[in-house]
Amino acid sequence: MATSFVVMGSGAIGCHVGGRLAASGASVVFVARGATEDSLRDHGLVVSALDGFRAEIAPDRMKVAGTAAEAARLIDGDAFTLLCTKGGATAAAATELGAAFPAGTPVLSLQNGVENITRIRAAAPLLLPIAGMVPFNVTLDRSADGRITAHRATSGGLHAEDLPATRAVLPAFSKAGLPVTLTDDMAAIQWGKLLLNLNNPVNALSDLPLREELTDRDYRRVLAALQTEAMAVMRAAGIRPGKAGAAPPWIIPHILRLPTFAFSRIAASMLAIDARARSSMWDDIQAERMTEIDDLCGAIVRLAEKNGAKAPKNAAIAGLIRRHRRGQRIDGPALLRLVEAA
């Protein structure tokens, strides 16, 4: 029986991954709300990537639903759901999926953070949660008429838990130009990705494009301090983060602290970013949405407290983000002083 992909959470990641699948001929239903739902219904979707890929998906080549229940009525064959919401919306989204789809329906979490699988299990115990990891940044642009373009601004391949359900859809992802690496230890990969995601709040506080922020040594030293503290907390908890990027986690802070001329040569892949790209946390602050800071720095703080320790640098950055407002900027030296003093 054919598989239909249901994208729950049609933001940047959901639109890009779902759009790539739809562009390759897969059956895709996007669950979207508000202006995004209207845009997808009326204009379809454009997906593009840093490597030059571009595809326009007409409205008649995909399906759009306002709820998971509506999506369940639109699918052809078995459903394979992609959960692409922010971490704070996981429980509500999983509850909605659990009420709409039969027991055993796969739910691949393409979300930041390390706690979403636990949230899915608690909210929808009859579904099959699958841990995943998205390494790349996606920007979401809207044209004057409201048409959405989901542009992949960095490189990297997806990771997912090695289960029969994920093996079954590998050909569809491969055909869509979305290679997936399967692993038995997704927890390690997710902790490794969390270390990389600690740049999200640094980028938001800098109010700069990612490439420009990463060429500023002071901002890199802030990120290095957050990662070093986080890895100490993980070691104390018996967690060994896996390699989620081009280099092993333990070496990245050393690379980040290098002078910019050396960093630019050694870490060229980290700077292979679309000039317009910014972190999703910056996007959330501009839109005055809830950020994922509790799933990133907050997760490190909670892990430290669980083991009778503290993570003052991550706590300080989390506090800054909670107070941060659109249009504000903390320059590199000032942010570095704040973190070093924590």
Tab-separated table of N, CA, C and O in Angstrom, residues 135-231:
chain	number	residue	atom	x	y	z
A	135	PRO	N	20.059	18.590	10.415
A	135	PRO	CA	21.281	19.361	10.635
A	135	PRO	C	21.295	20.718	9.945
A	135	PRO	O	22.125	21.555	10.258
A	136	PHE	N	20.380	20.920	8.991
A	136	PHE	CA	20.488	22.124	8.172
A	136	PHE	C	19.526	23.218	8.597
A	136	PHE	O	18.502	22.978	9.231
A	137	ASN	N	19.891	24.443	8.220
A	137	ASN	CA	19.084	25.627	8.480
A	137	ASN	C	18.168	25.874	7.280
A	137	ASN	O	18.585	25.706	6.135
A	138	VAL	N	16.929	26.243	7.543
A	138	VAL	CA	15.985	26.570	6.477
A	138	VAL	C	15.393	27.952	6.753
A	138	VAL	O	14.971	28.246	7.867
A	139	THR	N	15.390	28.799	5.730
A	139	THR	CA	14.736	30.100	5.842
A	139	THR	C	13.391	30.032	5.133
A	139	THR	O	13.225	29.298	4.164
A	140	LEU	N	12.460	30.792	5.634
A	140	LEU	CA	11.112	30.824	5.061
A	140	LEU	C	10.836	32.239	4.587
A	140	LEU	O	10.806	33.183	5.386
A	141	ASP	N	10.682	32.395	3.295
A	141	ASP	CA	10.418	33.715	2.713
A	141	ASP	C	9.032	33.739	2.081
A	141	ASP	O	8.565	32.732	1.551
A	142	ARG	N	8.410	34.914	2.109
A	142	ARG	CA	7.095	35.090	1.490
A	142	ARG	C	7.183	36.192	0.441
A	142	ARG	O	7.698	37.282	0.719
A	143	SER	N	6.682	35.916	-0.746
A	143	SER	CA	6.662	36.914	-1.806
A	143	SER	C	5.550	37.914	-1.527
A	143	SER	O	4.762	37.752	-0.584
A	144	ALA	N	5.487	38.933	-2.363
A	144	ALA	CA	4.468	39.983	-2.172
A	144	ALA	C	3.057	39.417	-2.207
A	144	ALA	O	2.155	39.910	-1.512
A	145	ASP	N	2.844	38.371	-3.012
A	145	ASP	CA	1.503	37.781	-3.084
A	145	ASP	C	1.278	36.697	-2.035
A	145	ASP	O	0.222	36.060	-2.006
A	146	GLY	N	2.272	36.474	-1.162
A	146	GLY	CA	2.119	35.523	-0.070
A	146	GLY	C	2.668	34.142	-0.338
A	146	GLY	O	2.578	33.261	0.516
A	147	ARG	N	3.265	33.912	-1.492
A	147	ARG	CA	3.792	32.589	-1.814
A	147	ARG	C	5.026	32.295	-0.961
A	147	ARG	O	5.913	33.144	-0.801
A	148	ILE	N	5.096	31.078	-0.446
A	148	ILE	CA	6.165	30.681	0.470
A	148	ILE	C	7.296	29.991	-0.283
A	148	ILE	O	7.063	29.132	-1.132
A	149	THR	N	8.531	30.386	0.053
A	149	THR	CA	9.724	29.678	-0.404
A	149	THR	C	10.462	29.169	0.816
A	149	THR	O	10.835	29.948	1.707
A	150	ALA	N	10.673	27.852	0.881
A	150	ALA	CA	11.434	27.233	1.969
A	150	ALA	C	12.823	26.916	1.420
A	150	ALA	O	12.986	25.998	0.614
A	151	HIS	N	13.815	27.692	1.847
A	151	HIS	CA	15.164	27.620	1.282
A	151	HIS	C	16.137	27.017	2.289
A	151	HIS	O	16.294	27.538	3.392
A	152	ARG	N	16.777	25.909	1.891
A	152	ARG	CA	17.801	25.300	2.751
A	152	ARG	C	19.086	26.095	2.603
A	152	ARG	O	19.663	26.163	1.537
A	153	ALA	N	19.531	26.696	3.723
A	153	ALA	CA	20.646	27.642	3.676
A	153	ALA	C	21.985	27.022	4.057
A	153	ALA	O	23.021	27.686	3.956
A	154	THR	N	21.993	25.777	4.529
A	154	THR	CA	23.229	25.073	4.855
A	154	THR	C	23.102	23.634	4.361
A	154	THR	O	22.054	23.221	3.867
A	155	SER	N	24.173	22.867	4.522
A	155	SER	CA	24.181	21.496	4.013
A	155	SER	C	23.968	20.491	5.147
A	155	SER	O	23.834	20.859	6.313
A	156	GLY	N	23.986	19.206	4.794
A	156	GLY	CA	23.872	18.147	5.798
A	156	GLY	C	22.727	17.211	5.499
A	156	GLY	O	21.763	17.580	4.813
A	157	GLY	N	22.830	15.985	5.997
A	157	GLY	CA	21.815	14.971	5.781
A	157	GLY	C	21.044	14.661	7.051
A	157	GLY	O	21.546	14.833	8.163
A	158	LEU	N	19.823	14.195	6.893
A	158	LEU	CA	18.984	13.847	8.033
A	158	LEU	C	19.514	12.610	8.752
A	158	LEU	O	20.173	11.757	8.154
A	159	HIS	N	19.204	12.500	10.037
A	159	HIS	CA	19.460	11.296	10.834
A	159	HIS	C	18.130	10.822	11.411
A	159	HIS	O	17.257	11.639	11.731
A	160	ALA	N	17.981	9.514	11.558
A	160	ALA	CA	16.757	8.965	12.145
A	160	ALA	C	17.062	7.645	12.818
A	160	ALA	O	18.039	6.950	12.491
A	161	GLU	N	16.202	7.313	13.767
A	161	GLU	CA	16.312	6.056	14.495
A	161	GLU	C	16.112	4.881	13.539
A	161	GLU	O	15.230	4.909	12.676
A	162	ASP	N	16.952	3.874	13.684
A	162	ASP	CA	16.908	2.713	12.789
A	162	ASP	C	15.793	1.766	13.219
A	162	ASP	O	15.943	0.977	14.149
A	163	LEU	N	14.658	1.862	12.529
A	163	LEU	CA	13.494	1.025	12.791
A	163	LEU	C	12.930	0.560	11.449
A	163	LEU	O	13.171	1.190	10.415
A	164	PRO	N	12.151	-0.525	11.432
A	164	PRO	CA	11.537	-0.947	10.165
A	164	PRO	C	10.745	0.166	9.483
A	164	PRO	O	10.750	0.281	8.248
A	165	ALA	N	10.056	0.984	10.258
A	165	ALA	CA	9.242	2.057	9.679
A	165	ALA	C	10.094	3.082	8.946
A	165	ALA	O	9.685	3.614	7.899
A	166	THR	N	11.282	3.390	9.488
A	166	THR	CA	12.145	4.357	8.809
A	166	THR	C	12.830	3.723	7.599
A	166	THR	O	12.999	4.370	6.563
A	167	ARG	N	13.193	2.450	7.727
A	167	ARG	CA	13.809	1.782	6.572
A	167	ARG	C	12.831	1.753	5.391
A	167	ARG	O	13.238	1.886	4.239
A	168	ALA	N	11.556	1.614	5.684
A	168	ALA	CA	10.549	1.514	4.616
A	168	ALA	C	10.427	2.789	3.790
A	168	ALA	O	10.063	2.735	2.616
A	169	VAL	N	10.708	3.945	4.399
A	169	VAL	CA	10.551	5.206	3.663
A	169	VAL	C	11.877	5.769	3.154
A	169	VAL	O	11.885	6.835	2.523
A	170	LEU	N	12.975	5.076	3.386
A	170	LEU	CA	14.268	5.567	2.899
A	170	LEU	C	14.271	5.840	1.400
A	170	LEU	O	14.808	6.868	0.965
A	171	PRO	N	13.693	4.953	0.572
A	171	PRO	CA	13.700	5.245	-0.871
A	171	PRO	C	13.005	6.565	-1.225
A	171	PRO	O	13.458	7.287	-2.112
A	172	ALA	N	11.915	6.884	-0.532
A	172	ALA	CA	11.193	8.133	-0.813
A	172	ALA	C	12.046	9.343	-0.451
A	172	ALA	O	12.105	10.332	-1.196
A	173	PHE	N	12.737	9.273	0.683
A	173	PHE	CA	13.601	10.384	1.088
A	173	PHE	C	14.788	10.521	0.141
A	173	PHE	O	15.186	11.632	-0.218
A	174	SER	N	15.353	9.399	-0.250
A	174	SER	CA	16.479	9.434	-1.179
A	174	SER	C	16.073	10.042	-2.510
A	174	SER	O	16.783	10.884	-3.082
A	175	LYS	N	14.924	9.639	-3.025
A	175	LYS	CA	14.415	10.179	-4.283
A	175	LYS	C	14.194	11.685	-4.188
A	175	LYS	O	14.359	12.422	-5.177
A	176	ALA	N	13.848	12.149	-2.995
A	176	ALA	CA	13.583	13.574	-2.780
A	176	ALA	C	14.867	14.377	-2.565
A	176	ALA	O	14.795	15.598	-2.348
A	177	GLY	N	16.023	13.727	-2.594
A	177	GLY	CA	17.276	14.435	-2.334
A	177	GLY	C	17.492	14.738	-0.875
A	177	GLY	O	18.168	15.709	-0.513
A	178	LEU	N	16.920	13.888	-0.009
A	178	LEU	CA	17.035	14.045	1.441
A	178	LEU	C	17.623	12.764	2.028
A	178	LEU	O	16.909	11.959	2.627
A	179	PRO	N	18.914	12.536	1.862
A	179	PRO	CA	19.509	11.306	2.390
A	179	PRO	C	19.356	11.225	3.905
A	179	PRO	O	19.465	12.230	4.613
A	180	VAL	N	19.080	10.013	4.394
A	180	VAL	CA	18.867	9.782	5.822
A	180	VAL	C	19.881	8.761	6.309
A	180	VAL	O	20.001	7.671	5.738
A	181	THR	N	20.597	9.098	7.368
A	181	THR	CA	21.492	8.154	8.029
A	181	THR	C	20.746	7.536	9.202
A	181	THR	O	20.264	8.266	10.080
A	182	LEU	N	20.632	6.208	9.212
A	182	LEU	CA	19.949	5.524	10.308
A	182	LEU	C	20.955	5.153	11.390
A	182	LEU	O	22.090	4.789	11.101
A	183	THR	N	20.525	5.245	12.641
A	183	THR	CA	21.411	4.942	13.757
A	183	THR	C	20.630	4.307	14.899
A	183	THR	O	19.426	4.544	15.053
A	184	ASP	N	21.328	3.498	15.690
A	184	ASP	CA	20.719	2.892	16.877
A	184	ASP	C	20.836	3.796	18.097
A	184	ASP	O	20.258	3.489	19.142
A	185	ASP	N	21.609	4.869	18.003
A	185	ASP	CA	21.845	5.734	19.160
A	185	ASP	C	21.493	7.182	18.813
A	185	ASP	O	22.368	8.050	18.734
A	186	MET	N	20.219	7.428	18.610
A	186	MET	CA	19.789	8.774	18.276
A	186	MET	C	19.950	9.735	19.449
A	186	MET	O	20.117	10.947	19.248
A	187	ALA	N	19.925	9.226	20.672
A	187	ALA	CA	20.085	10.117	21.826
A	187	ALA	C	21.426	10.839	21.754
A	187	ALA	O	21.505	12.053	21.992
A	188	ALA	N	22.481	10.105	21.401
A	188	ALA	CA	23.801	10.727	21.297
A	188	ALA	C	23.817	11.782	20.198
A	188	ALA	O	24.385	12.874	20.365
A	189	ILE	N	23.187	11.475	19.068
A	189	ILE	CA	23.129	12.424	17.961
A	189	ILE	C	22.350	13.682	18.372
A	189	ILE	O	22.734	14.811	18.061
A	190	GLN	N	21.262	13.488	19.089
A	190	GLN	CA	20.449	14.635	19.504
A	190	GLN	C	21.192	15.526	20.500
A	190	GLN	O	21.099	16.753	20.433
A	191	TRP	N	21.944	14.911	21.423
A	191	TRP	CA	22.742	15.717	22.341
A	191	TRP	C	23.837	16.461	21.583
A	191	TRP	O	24.144	17.617	21.887
A	192	GLY	N	24.422	15.795	20.573
A	192	GLY	CA	25.418	16.468	19.752
A	192	GLY	C	24.826	17.639	18.988
A	192	GLY	O	25.442	18.706	18.869
A	193	LYS	N	23.612	17.448	18.458
A	193	LYS	CA	22.943	18.545	17.744
A	193	LYS	C	22.587	19.678	18.706
A	193	LYS	O	22.664	20.858	18.339
A	194	LEU	N	22.197	19.341	19.924
A	194	LEU	CA	21.878	20.381	20.894
A	194	LEU	C	23.085	21.296	21.116
A	194	LEU	O	22.943	22.520	21.221
A	195	LEU	N	24.288	20.705	21.149
A	195	LEU	CA	25.500	21.518	21.310
A	195	LEU	C	25.628	22.524	20.170
A	195	LEU	O	25.963	23.695	20.390
A	196	LEU	N	25.359	22.091	18.950
A	196	LEU	CA	25.415	23.005	17.804
A	196	LEU	C	24.313	24.055	17.890
A	196	LEU	O	24.517	25.225	17.549
A	197	ASN	N	23.131	23.627	18.366
A	197	ASN	CA	21.996	24.548	18.469
A	197	ASN	C	22.189	25.628	19.535
A	197	ASN	O	21.399	26.583	19.588
A	198	LEU	N	23.205	25.484	20.384
A	198	LEU	CA	23.458	26.540	21.363
A	198	LEU	C	23.869	27.844	20.684
A	198	LEU	O	23.893	28.900	21.321
A	199	ASN	N	24.164	27.763	19.385
A	199	ASN	CA	24.418	29.007	18.645
A	199	ASN	C	23.121	29.746	18.328
A	199	ASN	O	23.166	30.942	18.021
A	200	ASN	N	21.979	29.068	18.376
A	200	ASN	CA	20.713	29.740	18.049
A	200	ASN	C	20.481	30.983	18.902
A	200	ASN	O	20.175	32.051	18.369
A	201	PRO	N	20.604	30.887	20.245
A	201	PRO	CA	20.400	32.107	21.034
A	201	PRO	C	21.510	33.140	20.830
A	201	PRO	O	21.234	34.345	20.873
A	202	VAL	N	22.737	32.688	20.601
A	202	VAL	CA	23.825	33.641	20.359
A	202	VAL	C	23.513	34.441	19.097
A	202	VAL	O	23.664	35.667	19.057
A	203	ASN	N	23.063	33.759	18.055
A	203	ASN	CA	22.715	34.438	16.821
A	203	ASN	C	21.560	35.410	17.023
A	203	ASN	O	21.575	36.527	16.505
A	204	ALA	N	20.564	34.991	17.789
A	204	ALA	CA	19.413	35.865	18.044
A	204	ALA	C	19.841	37.129	18.788
A	204	ALA	O	19.385	38.232	18.474
A	205	LEU	N	20.720	36.985	19.757
A	205	LEU	CA	21.170	38.139	20.535
A	205	LEU	C	22.067	39.057	19.721
A	205	LEU	O	22.112	40.267	19.944
A	206	SER	N	22.790	38.479	18.743
A	206	SER	CA	23.675	39.292	17.902
A	206	SER	C	22.897	40.138	16.905
A	206	SER	O	23.405	41.159	16.431
A	207	ASP	N	21.694	39.678	16.526
A	207	ASP	CA	20.873	40.338	15.510
A	207	ASP	C	21.614	40.443	14.178
A	207	ASP	O	21.460	41.405	13.431
A	208	LEU	N	22.424	39.405	13.868
A	208	LEU	CA	23.213	39.370	12.642
A	208	LEU	C	22.896	38.105	11.852
A	208	LEU	O	22.474	37.100	12.432
A	209	PRO	N	23.128	38.090	10.545
A	209	PRO	CA	23.077	36.834	9.804
A	209	PRO	C	24.087	35.854	10.373
A	209	PRO	O	25.124	36.255	10.935
A	210	LEU	N	23.819	34.572	10.224
A	210	LEU	CA	24.673	33.546	10.822
A	210	LEU	C	26.132	33.659	10.393
A	210	LEU	O	27.045	33.565	11.221
A	211	ARG	N	26.354	33.839	9.097
A	211	ARG	CA	27.738	33.891	8.615
A	211	ARG	C	28.487	35.064	9.234
A	211	ARG	O	29.646	34.936	9.656
A	212	GLU	N	27.825	36.208	9.308
A	212	GLU	CA	28.465	37.391	9.888
A	212	GLU	C	28.728	37.187	11.370
A	212	GLU	O	29.787	37.568	11.891
A	213	GLU	N	27.783	36.598	12.068
A	213	GLU	CA	27.979	36.324	13.503
A	213	GLU	C	29.159	35.383	13.729
A	213	GLU	O	29.992	35.591	14.622
A	214	LEU	N	29.256	34.325	12.915
A	214	LEU	CA	30.316	33.333	13.110
A	214	LEU	C	31.700	33.835	12.706
A	214	LEU	O	32.702	33.210	13.051
A	215	THR	N	31.765	34.936	11.986
A	215	THR	CA	33.078	35.517	11.681
A	215	THR	C	33.516	36.529	12.733
A	215	THR	O	34.568	37.158	12.602
A	216	ASP	N	32.725	36.665	13.786
A	216	ASP	CA	33.066	37.523	14.922
A	216	ASP	C	33.577	36.625	16.058
A	216	ASP	O	32.836	35.809	16.603
A	217	ARG	N	34.843	36.771	16.398
A	217	ARG	CA	35.457	35.861	17.374
A	217	ARG	C	34.794	35.946	18.746
A	217	ARG	O	34.712	34.939	19.460
A	218	ASP	N	34.347	37.119	19.149
A	218	ASP	CA	33.722	37.240	20.466
A	218	ASP	C	32.443	36.404	20.550
A	218	ASP	O	32.213	35.712	21.546
A	219	TYR	N	31.617	36.449	19.503
A	219	TYR	CA	30.419	35.607	19.505
A	219	TYR	C	30.797	34.128	19.490
A	219	TYR	O	30.152	33.308	20.157
A	220	ARG	N	31.839	33.771	18.748
A	220	ARG	CA	32.273	32.371	18.740
A	220	ARG	C	32.767	31.941	20.119
A	220	ARG	O	32.534	30.802	20.556
A	221	ARG	N	33.433	32.831	20.819
A	221	ARG	CA	33.915	32.496	22.169
A	221	ARG	C	32.747	32.313	23.136
A	221	ARG	O	32.811	31.489	24.054
A	222	VAL	N	31.677	33.068	22.924
A	222	VAL	CA	30.454	32.859	23.728
A	222	VAL	C	29.913	31.458	23.473
A	222	VAL	O	29.611	30.710	24.419
A	223	LEU	N	29.797	31.087	22.206
A	223	LEU	CA	29.303	29.750	21.862
A	223	LEU	C	30.215	28.675	22.420
A	223	LEU	O	29.736	27.667	22.967
A	224	ALA	N	31.513	28.867	22.331
A	224	ALA	CA	32.463	27.895	22.867
A	224	ALA	C	32.283	27.715	24.375
A	224	ALA	O	32.339	26.593	24.899
A	225	ALA	N	32.036	28.810	25.087
A	225	ALA	CA	31.826	28.734	26.540
A	225	ALA	C	30.551	27.963	26.865
A	225	ALA	O	30.530	27.141	27.804
A	226	LEU	N	29.485	28.207	26.098
A	226	LEU	CA	28.234	27.482	26.322
A	226	LEU	C	28.419	25.994	26.061
A	226	LEU	O	27.936	25.144	26.825
A	227	GLN	N	29.117	25.649	24.975
A	227	GLN	CA	29.333	24.245	24.636
A	227	GLN	C	30.226	23.555	25.655
A	227	GLN	O	29.964	22.406	26.040
A	228	THR	N	31.271	24.233	26.104
A	228	THR	CA	32.179	23.639	27.086
A	228	THR	C	31.443	23.341	28.384
A	228	THR	O	31.593	22.255	28.963
A	229	GLU	N	30.636	24.285	28.837
A	229	GLU	CA	29.850	24.071	30.049
A	229	GLU	C	28.856	22.934	29.843
A	229	GLU	O	28.702	22.061	30.718
A	230	ALA	N	28.205	22.913	28.696
A	230	ALA	CA	27.214	21.874	28.417
A	230	ALA	C	27.853	20.488	28.391
A	230	ALA	O	27.282	19.520	28.920
A	231	MET	N	29.027	20.364	27.796
A	231	MET	CA	29.685	19.058	27.755
A	231	MET	C	30.126	18.601	29.140
A	231	MET	O	30.092	17.400	29.445
